[in-house]
């Protein structure tokens, strides 16, 4: 029996060692796979960087050659213009002199003929020759400019351009081993993803960030945010679908963007918040996450399609404008908030089993106004609701008192209070009610 027990113990230890060896091998294989992925990333990004550099400098050489050719052509045209403008008066002077030479030759021939002609006609010819010579004004000569008075073309080429270009070219472009910013965190939101990023290069001073995303099945990224913040909620995200995100930054005082961060996958499993369609007093956007109080005389509370707000999340209402619209007139019964159930006969959320904020900033809990008040809701205002469960007593989940700690924030101010309910409730409806047209609310 002792031998069998010892054999069983040895067998068990051997099996444990085998399992440990298998686990160790799996870990090593995973690390080998990680090394292979790292090696592939280095090689792929190095190849892409080479292609980018070669294409950039090829384009740069082509552009520089084009600019130099254009400048050369401009200077040659300037030489041609100066040459033509300067030669023209010389050509005119030459024509005048050549005409004078021809006239002098003719006059000279006529004079010699008169002198050596017949004696009977000599006086008449000499008289005619003398008159013609006086008319031509043989003492009047055209002025020929001296060499110092005519243009002497030359080209002035400053060799410092080469030095400037050389210095600029040697400083042009850099190669970075890693981007200065990286994606840090993805937080699921209903119908959206909160994306956070951070700076990883201590020597880099960012001025703006640029966030892009795409569905994993798409071929092109598109801009979704440009600004100075380090987080952004990307809305209109389909649940349970992978999206790729990447971020880059622009250094302080610079125009060009940094290299992109390593793309990462984000997704949300939370269905988007939607308003209930069909209520006469409200018009909804195509995704039903924006509600506009229209001109209808009907009034009432517009509720969410389902109790999609879950404790532990943040529910956000934002007043948005379209074109030159302004928000509607406020009314003391206007409300934005959450509730346990829908009550279709009510015209406001200022009732039992609901918490809300009115457009004038008053906070109501179960229909009673609190002494604490928040800033009024106006154009562009953002109101958020955060709730966490605080149970009272051991029987709280079985029908006893149930408490939610509520934080309502608006315009950088907040109120915190406990909302006591008579039953366990962690999924809530949200709603809004406005008496006058013009109010437009986005929920996410």
Short mmCIF file of N, CA and C in Angstrom, two decimals, residues 20-30:
data_model
loop_
_atom_site.label_atom_id
_atom_site.label_comp_id
_atom_site.label_asym_id
_atom_site.label_seq_id
_atom_site.Cartn_x
_atom_site.Cartn_y
_atom_site.Cartn_z
N UNK A 20 3.36 21.88 -15.88
CA UNK A 20 4.15 23.09 -15.72
C UNK A 20 5.05 23.30 -16.93
N UNK A 21 5.61 22.21 -17.46
CA UNK A 21 6.45 22.32 -18.65
C UNK A 21 5.65 22.79 -19.85
N UNK A 22 4.41 22.27 -19.98
CA UNK A 22 3.54 22.71 -21.07
C UNK A 22 3.22 24.19 -20.95
N UNK A 23 2.88 24.61 -19.74
CA UNK A 23 2.59 26.01 -19.51
C UNK A 23 3.80 26.89 -19.80
N UNK A 24 4.98 26.40 -19.36
CA UNK A 24 6.22 27.13 -19.62
C UNK A 24 6.48 27.24 -21.12
N UNK A 25 6.23 26.13 -21.83
CA UNK A 25 6.42 26.16 -23.28
C UNK A 25 5.47 27.13 -23.94
N UNK A 26 4.19 27.16 -23.49
CA UNK A 26 3.21 28.10 -24.05
C UNK A 26 3.66 29.53 -23.84
N UNK A 27 4.15 29.81 -22.63
CA UNK A 27 4.61 31.17 -22.34
C UNK A 27 5.78 31.55 -23.24
N UNK A 28 6.73 30.61 -23.42
CA UNK A 28 7.87 30.88 -24.29
C UNK A 28 7.42 31.08 -25.74
N UNK A 29 6.46 30.26 -26.18
CA UNK A 29 5.96 30.41 -27.55
C UNK A 29 5.27 31.76 -27.75
N UNK A 30 4.53 32.18 -26.73
CA UNK A 30 3.89 33.51 -26.81
C UNK A 30 4.93 34.61 -26.87
#
